[in-house]
């Protein structure tokens, strides 16, 4: 268990206190005092490792199954002995400009908080340090932990949305470059990749709206009765993040449509150029084909200026066609 337990501490009146090293004894002590709670953080526990925790804290089997399996949608479930929340932190890789989603499960019950983290994206260490520095907030118990975690993750959503906005502006510059020398295949592939990243982002942010709205309302078990304004603030930030990600998705669709339209225009322009050059090549080919036929009686065969005149005729026809196509913008 020591390998998966990231941190375990008792908090009394908003301050961290020393307690038993065994979390079972620590939970009993927190419940006995009445004004304390135990916060235990786990990182990717196995079923056997989590079995002792689930039995000791009385966690519901369905919630335990979700916490172990991961790959869950953001949600909020109320059970008899605990409240179970799933939140998906977003990680933005600056080197590769990619987005990935991790998972964080939070159990809240009688004098305890259990967090189960999958991946490296959840900023729980920073949240714990911030809460330990704000005793007035932490003294409200497990609800303060759930609020601080939700607030940190949702605020990071807005930061990631800002990074994606910068990447989108760079993509727009590439697509609408006046030279049009960019690789169309690579540009289309980049747009599709970007769109998949936005979709991954939306899978984390959009389903979280319903749990936040529920926490912002009254009557949720195991949630402090005066915490609704704080969760409404988180809900407002989440709405802002969802609006940003929806805007990114719409802009990406518009950019893709514009890129495909540009490709169609460029293809039509290429076809006009090919047709123009083919027409200019067809005139001298036709004339040369006629004079290349093996007939004895043909006009101008015995005229000394016949050959230069035919060449001049072909050159004049080509020049005339070239000027005509140039004036119409085909060349």
PDB file of C-alpha atoms in Angstrom, residues 89-279:
ATOM      1  CA  UNK A  89      -7.916  16.771 -15.671  1.00  0.00           C
ATOM      2  CA  UNK A  90      -6.490  17.966 -18.981  1.00  0.00           C
ATOM      3  CA  UNK A  91      -2.769  17.888 -19.770  1.00  0.00           C
ATOM      4  CA  UNK A  92      -1.312  20.106 -22.511  1.00  0.00           C
ATOM      5  CA  UNK A  93       2.086  19.108 -23.877  1.00  0.00           C
ATOM      6  CA  UNK A  94       3.892  22.246 -25.042  1.00  0.00           C
ATOM      7  CA  UNK A  95       6.556  20.361 -27.015  1.00  0.00           C
ATOM      8  CA  UNK A  96       4.076  18.425 -29.171  1.00  0.00           C
ATOM      9  CA  UNK A  97       1.076  20.792 -28.834  1.00  0.00           C
ATOM     10  CA  UNK A  98      -1.163  17.870 -27.885  1.00  0.00           C
ATOM     11  CA  UNK A  99      -3.966  17.426 -25.359  1.00  0.00           C
ATOM     12  CA  UNK A 100      -4.570  14.360 -23.215  1.00  0.00           C
ATOM     13  CA  UNK A 101      -7.024  13.623 -20.413  1.00  0.00           C
ATOM     14  CA  UNK A 102      -6.332  11.827 -17.136  1.00  0.00           C
ATOM     15  CA  UNK A 103      -8.864  10.803 -14.489  1.00  0.00           C
ATOM     16  CA  UNK A 104      -9.448  11.667 -10.869  1.00  0.00           C
ATOM     17  CA  UNK A 105     -11.975   9.984  -8.589  1.00  0.00           C
ATOM     18  CA  UNK A 106     -13.028  11.614  -5.321  1.00  0.00           C
ATOM     19  CA  UNK A 107     -14.863   9.801  -2.501  1.00  0.00           C
ATOM     20  CA  UNK A 108     -16.388  11.952   0.250  1.00  0.00           C
ATOM     21  CA  UNK A 109     -17.996  10.495   3.339  1.00  0.00           C
ATOM     22  CA  UNK A 110     -18.217  10.710   7.092  1.00  0.00           C
ATOM     23  CA  UNK A 111     -14.950  12.403   8.092  1.00  0.00           C
ATOM     24  CA  UNK A 112     -12.928  11.216   5.112  1.00  0.00           C
ATOM     25  CA  UNK A 113     -11.806  12.081   1.593  1.00  0.00           C
ATOM     26  CA  UNK A 114     -10.301   9.446  -0.699  1.00  0.00           C
ATOM     27  CA  UNK A 115      -8.798  10.544  -4.017  1.00  0.00           C
ATOM     28  CA  UNK A 116      -7.793   8.039  -6.667  1.00  0.00           C
ATOM     29  CA  UNK A 117      -5.631   9.441  -9.442  1.00  0.00           C
ATOM     30  CA  UNK A 118      -4.980   7.867 -12.857  1.00  0.00           C
ATOM     31  CA  UNK A 119      -2.240   9.565 -14.864  1.00  0.00           C
ATOM     32  CA  UNK A 120      -0.112  12.554 -13.951  1.00  0.00           C
ATOM     33  CA  UNK A 121      -2.467  15.400 -14.814  1.00  0.00           C
ATOM     34  CA  UNK A 122      -4.261  15.961 -11.505  1.00  0.00           C
ATOM     35  CA  UNK A 123      -2.620  18.806  -9.529  1.00  0.00           C
ATOM     36  CA  UNK A 124      -3.448  17.271  -6.137  1.00  0.00           C
ATOM     37  CA  UNK A 125      -0.112  18.049  -4.508  1.00  0.00           C
ATOM     38  CA  UNK A 126      -0.499  21.737  -5.306  1.00  0.00           C
ATOM     39  CA  UNK A 127      -4.124  21.696  -4.166  1.00  0.00           C
ATOM     40  CA  UNK A 128      -3.184  20.085  -0.868  1.00  0.00           C
ATOM     41  CA  UNK A 129      -0.428  22.639  -0.261  1.00  0.00           C
ATOM     42  CA  UNK A 130      -2.759  25.505  -1.068  1.00  0.00           C
ATOM     43  CA  UNK A 131      -5.467  24.206   1.254  1.00  0.00           C
ATOM     44  CA  UNK A 132      -3.005  23.603   4.073  1.00  0.00           C
ATOM     45  CA  UNK A 133      -2.030  27.253   3.771  1.00  0.00           C
ATOM     46  CA  UNK A 134      -5.689  28.332   4.005  1.00  0.00           C
ATOM     47  CA  UNK A 135      -7.002  26.941   7.257  1.00  0.00           C
ATOM     48  CA  UNK A 136     -10.216  28.987   7.038  1.00  0.00           C
ATOM     49  CA  UNK A 137     -11.173  27.080   3.897  1.00  0.00           C
ATOM     50  CA  UNK A 138      -9.917  23.661   4.953  1.00  0.00           C
ATOM     51  CA  UNK A 139     -11.822  23.740   8.240  1.00  0.00           C
ATOM     52  CA  UNK A 140     -15.049  23.212   6.284  1.00  0.00           C
ATOM     53  CA  UNK A 141     -14.017  19.592   5.866  1.00  0.00           C
ATOM     54  CA  UNK A 142     -14.246  17.239   2.892  1.00  0.00           C
ATOM     55  CA  UNK A 143     -16.415  19.708   0.964  1.00  0.00           C
ATOM     56  CA  UNK A 144     -13.495  22.161   0.879  1.00  0.00           C
ATOM     57  CA  UNK A 145     -11.288  19.474  -0.658  1.00  0.00           C
ATOM     58  CA  UNK A 146     -13.836  18.704  -3.390  1.00  0.00           C
ATOM     59  CA  UNK A 147     -14.249  22.408  -4.119  1.00  0.00           C
ATOM     60  CA  UNK A 148     -10.502  23.082  -4.266  1.00  0.00           C
ATOM     61  CA  UNK A 149      -9.905  20.110  -6.585  1.00  0.00           C
ATOM     62  CA  UNK A 150     -12.764  21.120  -8.898  1.00  0.00           C
ATOM     63  CA  UNK A 151     -11.672  24.761  -8.919  1.00  0.00           C
ATOM     64  CA  UNK A 152      -8.042  23.923  -9.763  1.00  0.00           C
ATOM     65  CA  UNK A 153      -8.953  21.534 -12.574  1.00  0.00           C
ATOM     66  CA  UNK A 154     -11.560  23.837 -14.138  1.00  0.00           C
ATOM     67  CA  UNK A 155      -9.204  26.820 -13.983  1.00  0.00           C
ATOM     68  CA  UNK A 156      -6.630  24.700 -15.792  1.00  0.00           C
ATOM     69  CA  UNK A 157      -9.249  24.023 -18.471  1.00  0.00           C
ATOM     70  CA  UNK A 158      -9.289  27.759 -19.224  1.00  0.00           C
ATOM     71  CA  UNK A 159      -5.487  27.841 -19.403  1.00  0.00           C
ATOM     72  CA  UNK A 160      -5.426  24.912 -21.845  1.00  0.00           C
ATOM     73  CA  UNK A 161      -8.161  26.550 -23.930  1.00  0.00           C
ATOM     74  CA  UNK A 162      -5.943  29.629 -24.191  1.00  0.00           C
ATOM     75  CA  UNK A 163      -3.012  27.502 -25.387  1.00  0.00           C
ATOM     76  CA  UNK A 164      -5.246  25.851 -27.989  1.00  0.00           C
ATOM     77  CA  UNK A 165      -6.412  29.277 -29.142  1.00  0.00           C
ATOM     78  CA  UNK A 166      -2.802  30.248 -29.838  1.00  0.00           C
ATOM     79  CA  UNK A 167      -2.266  27.016 -31.795  1.00  0.00           C
ATOM     80  CA  UNK A 168      -5.462  27.676 -33.733  1.00  0.00           C
ATOM     81  CA  UNK A 169      -4.277  31.141 -34.740  1.00  0.00           C
ATOM     82  CA  UNK A 170      -1.057  29.616 -36.059  1.00  0.00           C
ATOM     83  CA  UNK A 171      -3.100  27.076 -38.011  1.00  0.00           C
ATOM     84  CA  UNK A 172      -5.262  29.853 -39.468  1.00  0.00           C
ATOM     85  CA  UNK A 173      -2.142  31.686 -40.602  1.00  0.00           C
ATOM     86  CA  UNK A 174      -0.919  28.559 -42.363  1.00  0.00           C
ATOM     87  CA  UNK A 175      -4.241  27.786 -44.050  1.00  0.00           C
ATOM     88  CA  UNK A 176      -4.910  31.336 -45.241  1.00  0.00           C
ATOM     89  CA  UNK A 177      -1.343  32.122 -46.267  1.00  0.00           C
ATOM     90  CA  UNK A 178      -1.482  34.232 -49.477  1.00  0.00           C
ATOM     91  CA  UNK A 179       1.281  32.279 -51.178  1.00  0.00           C
ATOM     92  CA  UNK A 180      -0.610  28.996 -51.007  1.00  0.00           C
ATOM     93  CA  UNK A 181       2.624  27.064 -51.032  1.00  0.00           C
ATOM     94  CA  UNK A 182       1.785  24.935 -47.973  1.00  0.00           C
ATOM     95  CA  UNK A 183       1.394  21.195 -48.235  1.00  0.00           C
ATOM     96  CA  UNK A 184      -2.350  20.624 -48.509  1.00  0.00           C
ATOM     97  CA  UNK A 185      -2.190  17.045 -47.229  1.00  0.00           C
ATOM     98  CA  UNK A 186      -0.210  18.026 -44.142  1.00  0.00           C
ATOM     99  CA  UNK A 187      -2.519  20.970 -43.482  1.00  0.00           C
ATOM    100  CA  UNK A 188      -5.640  18.802 -43.665  1.00  0.00           C
ATOM    101  CA  UNK A 189      -4.039  16.190 -41.411  1.00  0.00           C
ATOM    102  CA  UNK A 190      -3.111  18.886 -38.886  1.00  0.00           C
ATOM    103  CA  UNK A 191      -6.682  20.228 -38.884  1.00  0.00           C
ATOM    104  CA  UNK A 192      -8.096  16.753 -38.252  1.00  0.00           C
ATOM    105  CA  UNK A 193      -5.551  16.131 -35.483  1.00  0.00           C
ATOM    106  CA  UNK A 194      -6.425  19.454 -33.901  1.00  0.00           C
ATOM    107  CA  UNK A 195     -10.118  18.612 -34.096  1.00  0.00           C
ATOM    108  CA  UNK A 196      -9.530  15.301 -32.301  1.00  0.00           C
ATOM    109  CA  UNK A 197      -7.714  17.150 -29.515  1.00  0.00           C
ATOM    110  CA  UNK A 198     -10.651  19.518 -29.139  1.00  0.00           C
ATOM    111  CA  UNK A 199     -12.953  16.502 -29.030  1.00  0.00           C
ATOM    112  CA  UNK A 200     -10.834  15.013 -26.231  1.00  0.00           C
ATOM    113  CA  UNK A 201     -11.099  18.333 -24.429  1.00  0.00           C
ATOM    114  CA  UNK A 202     -14.889  18.399 -24.817  1.00  0.00           C
ATOM    115  CA  UNK A 203     -15.209  14.887 -23.421  1.00  0.00           C
ATOM    116  CA  UNK A 204     -13.695  16.196 -20.202  1.00  0.00           C
ATOM    117  CA  UNK A 205     -15.447  19.546 -19.893  1.00  0.00           C
ATOM    118  CA  UNK A 206     -18.975  19.177 -21.287  1.00  0.00           C
ATOM    119  CA  UNK A 207     -20.159  16.202 -19.141  1.00  0.00           C
ATOM    120  CA  UNK A 208     -18.814  17.947 -16.021  1.00  0.00           C
ATOM    121  CA  UNK A 209     -21.446  20.688 -16.344  1.00  0.00           C
ATOM    122  CA  UNK A 210     -24.223  18.536 -14.852  1.00  0.00           C
ATOM    123  CA  UNK A 211     -22.255  17.487 -11.720  1.00  0.00           C
ATOM    124  CA  UNK A 212     -21.177  21.083 -11.097  1.00  0.00           C
ATOM    125  CA  UNK A 213     -24.751  22.301 -11.467  1.00  0.00           C
ATOM    126  CA  UNK A 214     -25.863  19.673  -8.966  1.00  0.00           C
ATOM    127  CA  UNK A 215     -23.158  20.666  -6.470  1.00  0.00           C
ATOM    128  CA  UNK A 216     -24.129  24.311  -6.908  1.00  0.00           C
ATOM    129  CA  UNK A 217     -27.670  23.484  -5.781  1.00  0.00           C
ATOM    130  CA  UNK A 218     -28.771  22.640  -2.259  1.00  0.00           C
ATOM    131  CA  UNK A 219     -29.505  19.246  -0.801  1.00  0.00           C
ATOM    132  CA  UNK A 220     -26.515  17.192  -1.969  1.00  0.00           C
ATOM    133  CA  UNK A 221     -25.493  14.729   0.783  1.00  0.00           C
ATOM    134  CA  UNK A 222     -22.017  15.034   2.343  1.00  0.00           C
ATOM    135  CA  UNK A 223     -21.683  18.581   0.933  1.00  0.00           C
ATOM    136  CA  UNK A 224     -21.526  21.573   3.283  1.00  0.00           C
ATOM    137  CA  UNK A 225     -24.785  23.524   3.247  1.00  0.00           C
ATOM    138  CA  UNK A 226     -23.050  26.884   2.677  1.00  0.00           C
ATOM    139  CA  UNK A 227     -20.798  25.725  -0.175  1.00  0.00           C
ATOM    140  CA  UNK A 228     -23.224  26.428  -3.045  1.00  0.00           C
ATOM    141  CA  UNK A 229     -21.801  29.884  -3.942  1.00  0.00           C
ATOM    142  CA  UNK A 230     -18.321  28.421  -4.287  1.00  0.00           C
ATOM    143  CA  UNK A 231     -19.475  25.625  -6.571  1.00  0.00           C
ATOM    144  CA  UNK A 232     -21.488  28.171  -8.586  1.00  0.00           C
ATOM    145  CA  UNK A 233     -18.234  30.028  -9.145  1.00  0.00           C
ATOM    146  CA  UNK A 234     -16.646  26.813 -10.422  1.00  0.00           C
ATOM    147  CA  UNK A 235     -19.710  26.282 -12.605  1.00  0.00           C
ATOM    148  CA  UNK A 236     -19.296  29.744 -14.122  1.00  0.00           C
ATOM    149  CA  UNK A 237     -15.649  29.043 -14.938  1.00  0.00           C
ATOM    150  CA  UNK A 238     -16.629  25.700 -16.446  1.00  0.00           C
ATOM    151  CA  UNK A 239     -19.249  27.406 -18.614  1.00  0.00           C
ATOM    152  CA  UNK A 240     -16.574  29.787 -19.845  1.00  0.00           C
ATOM    153  CA  UNK A 241     -14.267  26.863 -20.665  1.00  0.00           C
ATOM    154  CA  UNK A 242     -17.083  25.058 -22.505  1.00  0.00           C
ATOM    155  CA  UNK A 243     -17.855  28.176 -24.528  1.00  0.00           C
ATOM    156  CA  UNK A 244     -14.196  28.476 -25.479  1.00  0.00           C
ATOM    157  CA  UNK A 245     -13.910  24.856 -26.551  1.00  0.00           C
ATOM    158  CA  UNK A 246     -17.161  25.063 -28.545  1.00  0.00           C
ATOM    159  CA  UNK A 247     -15.814  28.162 -30.261  1.00  0.00           C
ATOM    160  CA  UNK A 248     -12.613  26.310 -31.105  1.00  0.00           C
ATOM    161  CA  UNK A 249     -14.604  23.439 -32.559  1.00  0.00           C
ATOM    162  CA  UNK A 250     -16.705  25.749 -34.737  1.00  0.00           C
ATOM    163  CA  UNK A 251     -13.641  27.629 -35.959  1.00  0.00           C
ATOM    164  CA  UNK A 252     -11.916  24.368 -36.819  1.00  0.00           C
ATOM    165  CA  UNK A 253     -14.929  23.278 -38.867  1.00  0.00           C
ATOM    166  CA  UNK A 254     -14.902  26.626 -40.686  1.00  0.00           C
ATOM    167  CA  UNK A 255     -11.153  26.400 -41.281  1.00  0.00           C
ATOM    168  CA  UNK A 256     -11.507  22.883 -42.666  1.00  0.00           C
ATOM    169  CA  UNK A 257     -14.298  24.002 -45.003  1.00  0.00           C
ATOM    170  CA  UNK A 258     -12.237  26.977 -46.137  1.00  0.00           C
ATOM    171  CA  UNK A 259      -9.200  24.769 -46.701  1.00  0.00           C
ATOM    172  CA  UNK A 260     -11.204  22.316 -48.801  1.00  0.00           C
ATOM    173  CA  UNK A 261     -12.679  25.228 -50.786  1.00  0.00           C
ATOM    174  CA  UNK A 262      -9.183  26.599 -51.371  1.00  0.00           C
ATOM    175  CA  UNK A 263      -8.042  23.211 -52.604  1.00  0.00           C
ATOM    176  CA  UNK A 264     -10.995  23.113 -55.025  1.00  0.00           C
ATOM    177  CA  UNK A 265     -10.185  26.587 -56.334  1.00  0.00           C
ATOM    178  CA  UNK A 266      -6.523  25.677 -56.788  1.00  0.00           C
ATOM    179  CA  UNK A 267      -7.468  22.501 -58.620  1.00  0.00           C
ATOM    180  CA  UNK A 268      -9.794  24.444 -60.932  1.00  0.00           C
ATOM    181  CA  UNK A 269      -7.034  26.957 -61.550  1.00  0.00           C
ATOM    182  CA  UNK A 270      -4.627  24.163 -62.404  1.00  0.00           C
ATOM    183  CA  UNK A 271      -7.175  22.621 -64.756  1.00  0.00           C
ATOM    184  CA  UNK A 272      -7.621  25.962 -66.537  1.00  0.00           C
ATOM    185  CA  UNK A 273      -3.876  26.272 -66.970  1.00  0.00           C
ATOM    186  CA  UNK A 274      -3.594  22.729 -68.288  1.00  0.00           C
ATOM    187  CA  UNK A 275      -6.489  23.293 -70.672  1.00  0.00           C
ATOM    188  CA  UNK A 276      -4.956  26.542 -71.924  1.00  0.00           C
ATOM    189  CA  UNK A 277      -1.576  24.961 -72.625  1.00  0.00           C
ATOM    190  CA  UNK A 278      -3.283  21.979 -74.277  1.00  0.00           C
ATOM    191  CA  UNK A 279      -5.269  24.342 -76.542  1.00  0.00           C
TER     192      UNK A 279
END
